[in-house]
Coordinates of C-alpha atoms and ligand atoms in Angstrom, one line a residue:
M8 CA 0.1 0.1 0.0
R9 CA 3.1 2.6 0.5
E10 CA 4.2 1.5 -2.7
A11 CA 0.8 2.6 -4.5
S12 CA 0.8 5.9 -2.1
V13 CA -2.5 4.6 -0.7
N14 CA -3.8 6.8 2.3
L15 CA -7.1 5.4 3.1
V16 CA -8.6 2.1 3.0
T17 CA -12.1 0.8 3.5
V18 CA -12.2 -1.8 5.9
G19 CA -14.9 -4.2 7.0
V20 CA -17.6 -3.9 4.8
F21 CA -18.5 -7.4 4.8
S22 CA -17.1 -8.7 8.1
W23 CA -20.1 -8.8 10.2
A24 CA -19.9 -13.0 10.5
R25 CA -15.9 -12.5 11.4
L26 CA -16.6 -9.8 13.8
E27 CA -19.7 -11.1 15.8
P28 CA -19.5 -15.0 15.0
E29 CA -22.4 -15.7 17.7
P30 CA -24.9 -13.2 18.8
G31 CA -23.2 -10.9 21.3
R32 CA -19.8 -12.6 21.1
Y33 CA -17.5 -9.9 19.5
E34 CA -13.9 -10.9 17.9
F35 CA -12.3 -7.6 17.1
G36 CA -8.4 -8.7 17.4
W37 CA -7.9 -9.5 14.1
L38 CA -9.4 -5.5 13.3
D39 CA -7.3 -4.4 16.0
R40 CA -4.2 -5.5 14.1
V41 CA -4.8 -4.0 10.7
L42 CA -5.9 -1.2 12.0
D43 CA -2.8 -0.9 14.1
L44 CA -1.2 -1.7 10.8
L45 CA -2.7 0.9 8.8
A46 CA -1.8 3.5 11.4
D47 CA 1.8 2.6 11.9
N48 CA 2.1 3.0 8.2
G49 CA 0.7 6.6 8.0
I50 CA -2.8 5.1 6.2
F51 CA -6.4 6.0 7.4
A52 CA -9.1 3.9 7.3
D53 CA -12.8 4.4 6.1
L54 CA -14.1 2.2 9.2
A55 CA -17.5 -0.1 7.6
T56 CA -20.4 -0.5 10.4
A57 CA -20.5 -4.0 8.5
T58 CA -23.8 -4.1 8.7
A59 CA -24.6 -4.9 4.8
S60 CA -24.4 -8.4 5.1
P61 CA -26.1 -10.0 8.3
P62 CA -24.2 -13.3 9.8
P63 CA -26.1 -16.5 8.9
W64 CA -27.1 -16.6 12.7
L65 CA -29.2 -14.0 12.6
A66 CA -31.5 -15.6 9.5
R67 CA -31.6 -19.0 11.7
R68 CA -32.5 -17.2 15.0
N69 CA -35.1 -14.8 12.9
P70 CA -36.3 -15.6 10.0
D71 CA -38.7 -12.8 9.5
S72 CA -35.0 -10.8 9.2
L73 CA -35.0 -12.0 5.5
P74 CA -36.5 -9.7 2.7
V75 CA -39.5 -11.0 0.5
D76 CA -39.8 -9.9 -2.9
R77 CA -42.5 -8.9 -5.0
E78 CA -43.8 -12.2 -6.0
G79 CA -43.4 -13.4 -2.1
V80 CA -40.0 -15.3 -2.7
R81 CA -38.0 -15.1 0.4
L82 CA -34.3 -14.4 -0.2
W83 CA -32.0 -16.6 1.7
P84 CA -28.6 -16.2 3.4
G85 CA -25.6 -17.2 0.9
A86 CA -25.2 -13.9 -0.9
R87 CA -25.1 -10.7 1.1
Q88 CA -28.1 -7.7 1.8
H89 CA -30.6 -10.4 3.0
Y90 CA -32.3 -8.5 5.2
C91 CA -35.6 -6.8 5.8
P92 CA -35.1 -3.0 5.9
S93 CA -38.0 -2.9 8.3
N94 CA -37.4 -6.1 10.5
K95 CA -36.7 -4.9 14.0
S96 CA -34.5 -8.0 15.1
Y97 CA -32.1 -6.8 12.2
R98 CA -32.4 -3.3 13.4
A99 CA -31.4 -4.0 16.8
A100 CA -28.6 -6.4 15.8
A101 CA -27.1 -3.8 13.7
T102 CA -27.6 -1.2 16.4
A103 CA -25.5 -3.6 19.0
L104 CA -22.9 -4.3 16.4
V105 CA -22.4 -0.2 15.5
E106 CA -22.3 0.4 19.3
Q107 CA -19.5 -1.9 19.6
L108 CA -17.5 -1.0 16.7
A109 CA -18.2 2.9 17.5
T110 CA -17.2 2.7 21.2
R111 CA -13.9 0.5 20.6
Y112 CA -12.5 2.3 17.4
C113 CA -13.8 6.0 17.7
D114 CA -10.4 7.2 19.0
H115 CA -8.3 4.9 16.8
R116 CA -5.2 6.7 15.4
A117 CA -6.4 5.2 11.9
L118 CA -10.1 6.2 11.8
A119 CA -10.7 9.2 9.5
M120 CA -14.6 8.3 8.6
W121 CA -17.3 6.1 8.9
H122 CA -18.8 4.0 6.1
V123 CA -22.2 3.1 6.7
N124 CA -23.4 -0.2 5.7
N125 CA -22.8 -0.4 2.0
E126 CA -24.6 0.8 -1.3
Y127 CA -28.2 0.5 0.3
G128 CA -30.4 -1.1 -1.9
C129 CA -28.3 -2.5 -4.8
H130 CA -29.6 -6.0 -4.2
V131 CA -32.4 -5.6 -2.2
A132 CA -34.2 -2.3 -3.0
A133 CA -37.8 -3.1 -1.4
C134 CA -39.0 -5.7 0.8
Y135 CA -42.6 -6.9 0.3
C136 CA -43.0 -8.8 3.9
D137 CA -46.0 -8.7 6.2
R138 CA -43.8 -6.4 8.5
S139 CA -42.8 -4.2 5.5
A140 CA -46.7 -4.0 4.9
E141 CA -47.2 -2.6 8.8
H142 CA -44.4 -0.3 8.4
F143 CA -45.5 1.0 4.9
R144 CA -49.1 1.6 6.5
A145 CA -47.6 4.1 9.6
W146 CA -45.2 5.8 6.7
L147 CA -48.6 6.3 5.2
R148 CA -50.7 7.4 8.4
S149 CA -48.0 9.9 8.8
R150 CA -48.0 11.2 5.0
Y151 CA -51.9 11.4 5.1
A152 CA -53.2 11.5 8.7
S153 CA -56.5 10.3 7.6
L154 CA -58.0 7.5 5.2
A155 CA -59.8 9.9 3.6
A156 CA -56.7 12.2 2.4
L157 CA -55.3 8.7 1.4
N158 CA -58.3 7.6 -0.3
E159 CA -58.5 11.0 -2.5
A160 CA -54.6 11.3 -3.2
W161 CA -54.5 7.5 -4.7
G162 CA -57.8 8.1 -6.4
T163 CA -59.3 5.4 -5.0
A164 CA -62.7 6.1 -6.5
F165 CA -61.6 4.3 -9.7
W166 CA -61.9 0.6 -10.1
S167 CA -63.3 0.3 -6.5
Q168 CA -60.5 0.8 -4.6
Q169 CA -61.4 2.7 -1.8
Y170 CA -60.1 1.8 1.8
G171 CA -61.9 1.6 5.1
D172 CA -59.5 0.5 7.3
W173 CA -55.4 1.1 7.2
D174 CA -55.1 -2.6 7.7
E175 CA -56.7 -3.1 4.0
I176 CA -53.4 -1.4 2.7
V177 CA -50.5 -4.0 1.4
P178 CA -47.5 -2.9 -0.6
P179 CA -47.9 -3.3 -4.4
R180 CA -47.8 -6.9 -4.5
P181 CA -48.6 -8.7 -7.7
A182 CA -51.8 -8.0 -8.9
P183 CA -54.6 -8.6 -11.8
T184 CA -53.0 -5.7 -13.6
W185 CA -52.0 -2.2 -13.0
R186 CA -51.6 -1.6 -9.8
N187 CA -52.6 1.9 -8.7
P188 CA -50.1 4.4 -9.7
S189 CA -50.4 6.8 -6.9
Q190 CA -49.8 3.8 -4.6
E191 CA -46.6 2.6 -6.4
L192 CA -45.5 6.1 -6.3
D193 CA -45.7 6.2 -2.4
W194 CA -44.3 2.4 -2.1
H195 CA -41.3 4.2 -3.8
R196 CA -41.2 6.8 -1.6
F197 CA -41.5 4.7 1.4
C198 CA -38.7 2.1 0.2
S199 CA -36.2 5.1 -0.2
D200 CA -37.4 6.5 3.4
V201 CA -37.1 3.4 4.9
L202 CA -33.5 2.6 3.8
L203 CA -32.7 6.3 4.7
E204 CA -34.0 5.5 8.0
L205 CA -31.6 2.6 8.1
F206 CA -28.6 5.2 7.4
V207 CA -29.6 7.7 10.0
M208 CA -30.4 4.7 12.7
E209 CA -26.7 4.2 12.4
R210 CA -25.3 7.7 11.6
E211 CA -27.3 8.6 15.1
L212 CA -25.1 6.2 17.2
L213 CA -21.9 7.2 15.6
E214 CA -22.4 10.8 16.4
R215 CA -23.1 9.8 20.1
L216 CA -20.0 7.6 20.0
S217 CA -17.5 9.0 17.9
S218 CA -18.4 12.6 17.8
G219 CA -16.7 14.8 14.8
V220 CA -15.8 11.7 12.5
P221 CA -16.9 12.3 9.3
I222 CA -20.1 9.9 8.4
T223 CA -20.9 8.7 4.6
T224 CA -22.1 5.8 2.6
N225 CA -21.7 4.6 -0.7
F226 CA -23.9 6.2 -3.5
M227 CA -24.4 4.7 -7.0
R228 CA -24.9 7.0 -9.2
F229 CA -28.3 8.0 -10.5
F230 CA -29.5 4.7 -8.8
K231 CA -33.2 4.5 -8.9
P232 CA -34.7 3.4 -5.6
C233 CA -32.6 6.0 -3.8
D234 CA -33.8 9.9 -3.7
Y235 CA -30.2 11.2 -3.3
W236 CA -31.4 14.5 -2.7
K237 CA -33.0 13.7 0.4
W238 CA -30.1 11.0 1.6
A239 CA -27.5 13.7 0.7
E240 CA -28.6 15.6 3.8
H241 CA -27.6 13.1 6.2
V242 CA -24.0 12.1 4.5
D243 CA -20.8 14.5 5.6
F244 CA -19.8 14.3 2.0
T245 CA -21.0 12.4 -1.1
A246 CA -18.9 9.1 -2.0
D247 CA -19.8 7.5 -5.4
D248 CA -19.3 3.8 -6.7
L249 CA -18.6 3.8 -10.3
Y250 CA -18.4 1.2 -12.6
P251 CA -18.7 2.0 -16.6
D252 CA -18.5 -0.5 -18.8
P253 CA -14.9 -0.6 -20.3
S254 CA -16.3 -2.4 -23.5
D255 CA -18.2 1.2 -24.5
A256 CA -15.9 3.7 -23.4
A257 CA -17.6 6.6 -25.1
T258 CA -20.8 6.1 -23.3
G259 CA -18.5 5.2 -20.3
A260 CA -16.8 8.7 -19.9
R261 CA -20.1 10.7 -20.5
E262 CA -21.9 8.4 -17.5
R263 CA -18.7 9.0 -15.6
A264 CA -19.0 12.7 -16.2
S265 CA -22.8 12.9 -15.1
A266 CA -22.3 11.0 -12.0
A267 CA -19.7 13.2 -10.8
D268 CA -22.1 16.4 -11.9
L269 CA -24.6 14.7 -9.9
M270 CA -22.3 13.8 -6.9
R271 CA -21.1 17.1 -6.8
S272 CA -24.6 18.8 -7.0
L273 CA -26.0 16.3 -4.3
K274 CA -24.1 18.6 -1.8
G275 CA -24.2 22.3 -3.6
G276 CA -20.5 21.9 -5.4
A277 CA -18.9 20.4 -2.2
P278 CA -16.0 17.6 -3.1
W279 CA -17.1 14.3 -3.3
A280 CA -15.2 11.0 -3.2
V281 CA -14.7 8.1 -5.3
M282 CA -15.7 5.0 -3.1
E283 CA -15.4 2.6 -5.5
Q284 CA -13.9 2.0 -9.0
A285 CA -12.6 -1.2 -10.7
P286 CA -8.9 -1.3 -10.9
N287 CA -9.8 -3.4 -14.4
A288 CA -12.4 -5.6 -15.3
V289 CA -15.6 -6.4 -13.2
N290 CA -17.2 -9.9 -12.8
W291 CA -20.7 -9.1 -12.7
R292 CA -21.5 -8.2 -16.5
Q293 CA -22.4 -11.0 -18.8
R294 CA -18.8 -10.2 -20.4
N295 CA -16.2 -8.5 -18.6
V296 CA -14.2 -6.6 -20.8
P297 CA -10.7 -5.1 -19.3
K298 CA -9.9 -1.6 -19.0
H299 CA -7.2 -1.0 -21.6
P300 CA -4.0 0.7 -20.5
G301 CA -4.6 4.2 -19.5
L302 CA -8.4 4.0 -19.3
M303 CA -8.6 3.5 -15.0
R304 CA -6.3 6.5 -14.9
L305 CA -8.5 8.5 -17.4
G306 CA -11.5 7.6 -15.6
S307 CA -9.9 8.6 -12.3
Y308 CA -9.0 11.8 -13.4
Q309 CA -12.1 12.5 -14.9
S310 CA -13.9 12.3 -11.6
L311 CA -11.0 14.5 -10.0
A312 CA -11.8 16.8 -12.5
R313 CA -15.3 17.3 -11.6
G314 CA -14.8 17.6 -8.1
A315 CA -13.8 14.8 -6.3
D316 CA -11.2 14.9 -3.9
G317 CA -10.2 11.1 -3.4
I318 CA -10.0 8.1 -5.6
M319 CA -10.6 4.8 -4.0
F320 CA -11.1 1.1 -5.6
F321 CA -13.2 -1.9 -5.0
Q322 CA -10.9 -3.9 -4.3
W323 CA -7.4 -4.1 -2.7
R324 CA -6.4 -7.4 -3.4
A325 CA -8.4 -9.9 -5.9
S326 CA -10.0 -12.7 -3.5
K327 CA -9.0 -16.4 -4.3
A328 CA -12.5 -17.7 -2.9
G329 CA -16.2 -16.1 -3.4
A330 CA -18.5 -14.8 -5.8
E331 CA -16.3 -11.6 -6.6
K332 CA -12.8 -13.8 -7.2
F333 CA -12.9 -12.6 -11.1
H334 CA -13.3 -9.0 -9.8
S335 CA -10.0 -7.3 -10.3
G336 CA -8.1 -5.9 -7.3
M337 CA -5.2 -3.6 -7.3
V338 CA -2.9 -6.3 -6.2
P339 CA -4.5 -9.0 -9.0
H340 CA -4.1 -12.9 -8.7
T341 CA -1.1 -13.1 -10.5
G342 CA 0.6 -10.4 -8.0
T343 CA 2.5 -6.8 -8.4
A344 CA 4.3 -7.9 -11.6
T345 CA 1.5 -6.9 -13.4
R346 CA -0.1 -4.2 -15.7
T347 CA -2.7 -3.4 -13.2
W348 CA -0.2 -2.8 -10.0
R349 CA 1.8 -0.9 -12.5
E350 CA -0.9 1.9 -13.2
V351 CA -2.0 1.6 -9.6
V352 CA 1.2 2.5 -8.7
E353 CA 1.9 5.3 -11.0
L354 CA -1.6 7.0 -10.3
G355 CA -0.7 6.8 -6.6
T356 CA 2.5 8.6 -7.1
E357 CA 0.8 11.3 -9.5
L358 CA -2.1 12.0 -7.1
A359 CA 0.3 12.7 -4.5
R360 CA 1.4 15.8 -6.3
L361 CA -2.1 17.1 -6.5
D362 CA -2.7 18.0 -3.0
A363 CA -3.4 21.6 -4.3
V364 CA -6.3 20.3 -6.2
V365 CA -8.3 19.4 -2.9
G366 CA -11.0 21.6 -1.7
T367 CA -11.4 23.4 -5.1
R368 CA -14.5 23.8 -7.0
V369 CA -16.1 23.2 -10.3
S370 CA -18.6 25.8 -11.3
A371 CA -21.5 25.6 -13.8
D372 CA -23.9 27.8 -15.9
V373 CA -26.1 25.2 -17.0
A374 CA -28.2 23.2 -14.5
F375 CA -30.1 20.1 -15.4
V376 CA -33.1 19.6 -13.2
F377 CA -33.3 16.0 -12.2
D378 CA -36.1 14.5 -9.8
W379 CA -36.5 10.9 -8.3
E380 CA -39.9 11.5 -7.8
S381 CA -40.8 12.2 -11.1
R382 CA -38.5 9.5 -12.5
W383 CA -40.7 7.2 -10.3
A384 CA -43.9 8.3 -11.6
L385 CA -42.9 8.6 -15.3
E386 CA -41.4 4.7 -15.2
L387 CA -44.5 3.5 -13.8
P388 CA -46.8 1.2 -16.5
S389 CA -50.0 2.3 -18.0
K390 CA -48.3 5.6 -19.9
P391 CA -48.8 6.8 -23.9
S392 CA -45.4 5.2 -24.3
H393 CA -43.3 2.9 -22.3
D394 CA -40.1 3.8 -24.1
V395 CA -39.9 7.2 -22.3
T396 CA -37.5 6.7 -19.5
L397 CA -35.7 9.3 -17.8
M398 CA -31.7 8.3 -18.0
D399 CA -32.5 8.3 -21.6
Q400 CA -33.7 11.8 -21.4
V401 CA -31.0 12.7 -19.5
A402 CA -28.1 11.0 -21.4
H403 CA -29.3 12.5 -24.5
W404 CA -29.4 16.0 -23.4
Y405 CA -25.9 15.5 -21.6
R406 CA -24.3 14.6 -24.6
P407 CA -24.0 17.5 -26.2
L408 CA -22.9 19.8 -23.5
W409 CA -20.5 17.5 -22.4
E410 CA -18.9 17.2 -26.2
R411 CA -18.7 20.9 -26.2
N412 CA -17.0 21.1 -22.5
V413 CA -20.0 23.1 -20.9
M414 CA -20.3 22.5 -17.5
V415 CA -23.6 21.3 -15.7
D416 CA -24.8 20.9 -12.4
F417 CA -27.8 19.1 -11.8
V418 CA -30.5 20.4 -9.6
H419 CA -33.5 19.6 -7.7
P420 CA -37.0 20.9 -9.3
E421 CA -37.5 23.0 -6.1
G422 CA -33.8 24.0 -5.7
D423 CA -32.2 27.4 -6.1
L424 CA -31.7 28.0 -9.8
S425 CA -30.5 31.6 -9.5
S426 CA -26.6 30.9 -10.5
Y427 CA -27.6 29.7 -13.8
R428 CA -27.8 31.3 -17.3
L429 CA -29.6 27.8 -18.5
V430 CA -31.7 25.5 -17.1
I431 CA -32.6 21.9 -18.9
V432 CA -35.4 20.0 -17.7
P433 CA -35.3 16.8 -19.6
N434 CA -38.7 15.2 -18.9
L435 CA -40.3 16.3 -15.8
Y436 CA -43.4 14.4 -16.0
L437 CA -44.1 15.2 -12.0
V438 CA -43.8 18.6 -11.1
T439 CA -45.2 20.2 -7.8
D440 CA -46.6 23.7 -7.5
A441 CA -43.2 24.7 -6.0
A442 CA -41.4 23.6 -8.7
A443 CA -43.2 25.1 -11.8
A444 CA -43.2 28.6 -9.4
N445 CA -39.3 28.1 -9.2
V446 CA -38.7 27.7 -12.9
A447 CA -41.1 30.8 -13.5
R448 CA -39.2 32.7 -11.1
F449 CA -36.2 31.8 -12.9
V450 CA -37.5 32.9 -16.4
S451 CA -38.7 36.1 -15.4
G452 CA -35.1 36.6 -14.1
G453 CA -34.2 36.7 -17.3
G454 CA -32.5 33.0 -17.7
V455 CA -33.2 30.7 -20.4
F456 CA -35.2 27.4 -19.9
V457 CA -36.1 24.5 -22.0
L458 CA -38.5 21.8 -21.4
S459 CA -38.7 18.5 -23.2
F460 CA -42.0 16.6 -23.8
F461 CA -44.3 14.8 -21.3
S462 CA -43.2 17.2 -18.7
G463 CA -45.4 18.7 -16.3
I464 CA -48.3 16.3 -16.6
V465 CA -49.0 14.8 -13.5
D466 CA -48.6 16.7 -9.8
E467 CA -47.1 14.8 -6.6
R468 CA -50.1 12.3 -6.1
E469 CA -49.7 11.5 -9.8
H470 CA -53.0 13.0 -10.6
V471 CA -52.9 15.0 -14.1
R472 CA -52.8 18.6 -13.8
L473 CA -55.5 19.7 -16.1
G474 CA -56.6 22.2 -18.4
G475 CA -53.9 21.6 -21.4
Y476 CA -50.4 19.9 -21.2
P477 CA -48.0 21.2 -19.8
A478 CA -50.6 22.9 -17.7
P479 CA -48.2 24.5 -15.1
F480 CA -46.0 25.9 -18.0
R481 CA -48.5 26.6 -20.8
E482 CA -48.6 30.3 -19.9
L483 CA -44.4 30.5 -19.5
L484 CA -44.2 28.5 -22.6
G485 CA -47.2 30.0 -24.8
I486 CA -48.2 26.9 -26.0
V487 CA -50.7 24.0 -25.3
V488 CA -50.3 20.3 -26.3
P489 CA -53.7 19.1 -26.9
E490 CA -52.7 15.2 -28.0
L491 CA -49.7 13.5 -27.1
W492 CA -48.4 11.7 -30.6
P493 CA -46.1 8.8 -29.1
H494 CA -44.5 7.0 -32.2
G495 CA -44.8 3.5 -33.1
D496 CA -42.0 0.9 -32.9
D497 CA -38.8 2.6 -34.4
E498 CA -40.9 5.1 -36.2
L499 CA -38.9 7.7 -37.3
R500 CA -40.6 11.2 -37.8
H501 CA -38.7 14.7 -39.1
V502 CA -38.5 17.9 -38.1
R503 CA -37.0 21.2 -39.9
L504 CA -34.9 23.0 -37.5
G505 CA -32.0 26.1 -38.8
G506 CA -33.1 25.0 -42.5
E507 CA -32.1 21.8 -42.0
R508 CA -33.9 18.5 -41.8
Y509 CA -33.4 16.3 -38.4
A510 CA -35.1 12.7 -37.6
C511 CA -36.8 12.7 -34.6
E512 CA -38.0 9.5 -32.6
L513 CA -39.6 8.1 -29.7
W514 CA -42.4 10.6 -29.2
S515 CA -44.0 14.0 -30.9
D516 CA -46.3 16.4 -29.5
W517 CA -49.4 18.2 -31.0
I518 CA -48.5 21.6 -30.1
E519 CA -50.9 24.6 -30.6
L520 CA -49.2 28.0 -30.6
E521 CA -50.3 30.5 -27.7
G522 CA -47.8 33.1 -28.3
A523 CA -44.7 31.5 -28.6
E524 CA -42.9 31.3 -32.1
A525 CA -42.3 27.5 -33.9
V526 CA -38.4 27.1 -33.9
A527 CA -38.7 23.7 -35.7
T528 CA -41.5 22.1 -37.3
F529 CA -42.4 18.4 -38.0
E530 CA -42.1 17.6 -41.9
D531 CA -44.1 14.1 -42.4
G532 CA -47.1 12.4 -41.3
W533 CA -50.5 13.9 -39.5
L534 CA -48.2 16.5 -37.5
S535 CA -46.6 17.7 -40.6
G536 CA -46.5 21.7 -40.7
R537 CA -46.6 21.7 -36.8
P538 CA -44.5 23.5 -34.3
A539 CA -42.1 20.7 -33.1
V540 CA -39.8 23.3 -30.9
T541 CA -41.1 26.5 -29.4
R542 CA -39.6 29.5 -28.0
N543 CA -41.4 32.3 -25.8
G544 CA -38.8 34.6 -25.1
S545 CA -36.3 32.8 -23.2
A546 CA -38.6 29.8 -22.7
W547 CA -38.1 26.6 -25.2
Y548 CA -40.1 23.5 -25.6
V549 CA -39.2 20.6 -27.5
G550 CA -41.9 18.1 -28.3
T551 CA -39.8 15.3 -29.7
R552 CA -36.5 13.5 -29.3
L553 CA -34.2 14.8 -31.9
D554 CA -31.4 12.7 -33.5
S555 CA -27.7 13.6 -32.4
A556 CA -27.2 16.3 -34.8
G557 CA -30.5 17.9 -34.3
M558 CA -29.5 18.0 -30.8
D559 CA -26.6 19.6 -31.5
E560 CA -28.1 22.3 -33.3
L561 CA -30.8 23.2 -30.8
V562 CA -28.3 23.3 -28.2
G563 CA -26.2 25.4 -30.0
K564 CA -28.9 27.8 -30.1
L565 CA -29.5 27.6 -26.5
L566 CA -25.9 28.2 -25.5
A567 CA -26.0 31.2 -28.1
Q568 CA -29.3 33.0 -26.3
S569 CA -27.8 32.2 -22.6
G570 CA -24.3 33.4 -23.6
V571 CA -22.8 30.4 -21.9
A572 CA -19.4 29.7 -23.1
P573 CA -17.4 26.2 -23.1
T574 CA -14.5 25.6 -20.4
L575 CA -12.3 25.7 -23.4
A576 CA -12.6 25.1 -27.3
A577 CA -10.6 21.8 -27.2
P578 CA -10.4 19.4 -30.3
A579 CA -13.2 16.8 -30.5
G580 CA -12.5 13.8 -27.7
V581 CA -10.6 16.4 -25.6
E582 CA -12.6 17.1 -22.3
A583 CA -11.6 20.2 -20.3
V584 CA -12.7 21.1 -16.8
R585 CA -11.4 23.9 -14.7
R586 CA -11.5 23.9 -10.7
D587 CA -11.0 26.8 -8.5
G588 CA -10.4 27.9 -5.3
D589 CA -8.3 29.8 -2.7
G590 CA -6.7 32.3 -5.7
R591 CA -5.7 29.0 -7.6
S592 CA -7.0 27.6 -11.0
F593 CA -6.1 24.4 -12.3
L594 CA -7.5 23.2 -15.8
F595 CA -7.7 19.1 -16.4
L596 CA -7.5 18.3 -19.9
L597 CA -8.5 14.7 -20.8
N598 CA -8.0 12.8 -24.1
H599 CA -10.9 10.3 -24.5
G600 CA -9.5 9.8 -28.0
A601 CA -7.1 7.2 -29.3
Q602 CA -4.9 9.7 -31.1
E603 CA -3.0 12.4 -29.7
A604 CA -4.9 16.0 -29.4
T605 CA -3.2 19.1 -29.5
V606 CA -4.9 21.9 -27.5
D607 CA -3.8 25.6 -27.8
I608 CA -4.0 27.8 -24.5
D609 CA -3.1 31.2 -23.9
G610 CA -0.7 31.8 -21.1
D611 CA 1.9 30.2 -19.1
Y612 CA 1.0 27.1 -16.7
R613 CA 2.7 24.6 -14.9
D614 CA 1.9 20.8 -15.6
L615 CA 1.1 19.4 -12.2
L616 CA 2.0 16.4 -13.4
T617 CA 5.3 16.7 -15.2
D618 CA 6.5 19.8 -13.6
G619 CA 7.0 21.3 -16.7
E620 CA 6.3 24.9 -17.8
R621 CA 4.5 25.1 -20.7
A622 CA 3.2 27.9 -22.8
S623 CA 0.2 28.0 -26.1
Q624 CA 0.6 24.2 -27.0
L625 CA 0.1 20.9 -25.5
T626 CA 0.0 17.6 -26.7
I627 CA -2.1 15.1 -24.7
E628 CA -1.4 11.3 -25.6
P629 CA -4.4 9.0 -26.6
F630 CA -6.0 8.3 -23.4
G631 CA -3.9 11.0 -21.3
V632 CA -4.4 14.0 -19.1
A633 CA -2.6 17.0 -18.1
V634 CA -3.5 18.8 -15.0
L635 CA -2.2 22.6 -15.5
E636 CA -2.1 25.2 -12.7
A637 CA -1.9 28.7 -13.9
M638 CA -3.7 32.1 -14.0
L639 CA -4.7 31.1 -17.5
R640 CA -5.7 33.0 -20.1
V641 CA -7.5 30.6 -22.5
R642 CA -8.0 31.0 -26.2
Ligands
GLA727 C1 -20.2 -3.1 -5.6 C2 -19.9 -3.6 -3.9 C3 -18.6 -3.9 -3.8 C4 -18.3 -4.9 -5.1 C5 -18.5 -4.0 -6.0 C6 -18.1 -5.0 -7.2 O1 -19.8 -1.4 -5.7 O2 -20.0 -2.2 -3.1 O3 -18.9 -4.7 -2.4 O4 -19.5 -6.0 -4.7 O5 -19.7 -3.8 -6.4 O6 -18.3 -4.2 -8.7

């Protein structure tokens, strides 16, 4: 670890059965030795609370602690995460373990932070057992107070679903056909809240017994089951697990970039940490393609550039047994005479040169509005088109900005938009009154706003907002959409935008102008001649999914109107991101291409990785990076 300049190690994530081999009998000797050894070598510990995989004795003593899936199948021990989040014996046993760990190690020299549980919800995001049903009812009582309010919110007049007693309510278990969507939406909220309740349960213990030590857990990018806007309020900093597929490096790079932007945004721009990434291949895809030489380094720098202050890996040593033995480790099965190890050591050596970057921040002029509740609602069944999914829309809008080196943040629909010039809302199906007012305030302040199709359709109860889609934005946009025209299988239509013809897919809207102008019009079929993209002052609406070239054109117009400039006019495939702070400025250049790239830069700068002084031009090797510090004037 010293050779690789490792200075922080996650310890004990799946060690519950080792730490407590039988109920109430703890064995800490081995962990004492590990933590002492780390401290003696100047390495800190991200000490796990080990509650993510209960020991087999818990299930044997308390079979009810096992989770039950939607079909009613109990999930047994033998893998991991086999606990029902609402189960009282799991909670009691987890509490006892965390108390022991916190009491024993709160003052340990190695302790730098607490790693609570692990990837909440990653395998079991919802439990449908009777105890969970009871817990769901309690959650609903506190949300609605009365059954009458619940019946109204869930629209139970439809299909004879009216509840006369709280005990009649169950989780959305299998049913003859579509479940009540408001019930499903509340179930999503409940499941995210229940997992968060577990985190908070541990957090409160740690705060009491180990006060002052930062506490976090590892998030999973845009993981659907957990509303990380809510979760982020309870972690001291965000930490992410990043496993883009190396077999599609271009998509992987964009995914990695957007995940970084999310992690930063969840905590108002504060630095975050990569808690896990693979040194090389993973084991859990159908085909596990390795990271080619340079790719792990490039990805690591991408996260740093976009606001991370730490880069960690899963895992230190590739294991010889167990379900993850073919997952790469920093120390591979072959040992240290390997490319993986060499790359790990090189990265560690380089990172040691970048202390000045720590704590600096990234700023963005463009915000993407992103909301878990809207995503849950959008992706429930029984919709005009099942092919509309939020992450597809986000990725589709993110690409042209990422390729132009325009930095973006993510913002909650009710979050502060005042510092942005351009706000992009890729599909906000569910919108609260407060969110609609938030957007209106932004637009009246002169901001450029763009909304994509099938937005503003329902309120937080999943009730349609009547009066013409997208009702809460109709006036702002100067349009009404009386009809939705989703496409059939693979059906392409066309639009004319800026004198060019572009294909569009997935969805079209029948748009009527009420003050807005048509920026693009449909070219074929029944919608021919009708508006496809509209503009009402600085409020834009996009009633279809344009192809990539069309998106490039449209995004160009939006950037021009909002006056947003890229970080740097770099050659295609070169990502440029700036981090600033304390009067210092760092420019990260990342070459995602397989060819050398030459970047023009004005001014003098110091290359932190090579220590070279350079001016005006820099050549970056294929998949290479540069971190430049200067008071740059960029051409
Ligand atoms: C997750 C888990 C790790 C490990 C990796 C494998 O991130 O937290 O324990 O299973 O996946 O990629």
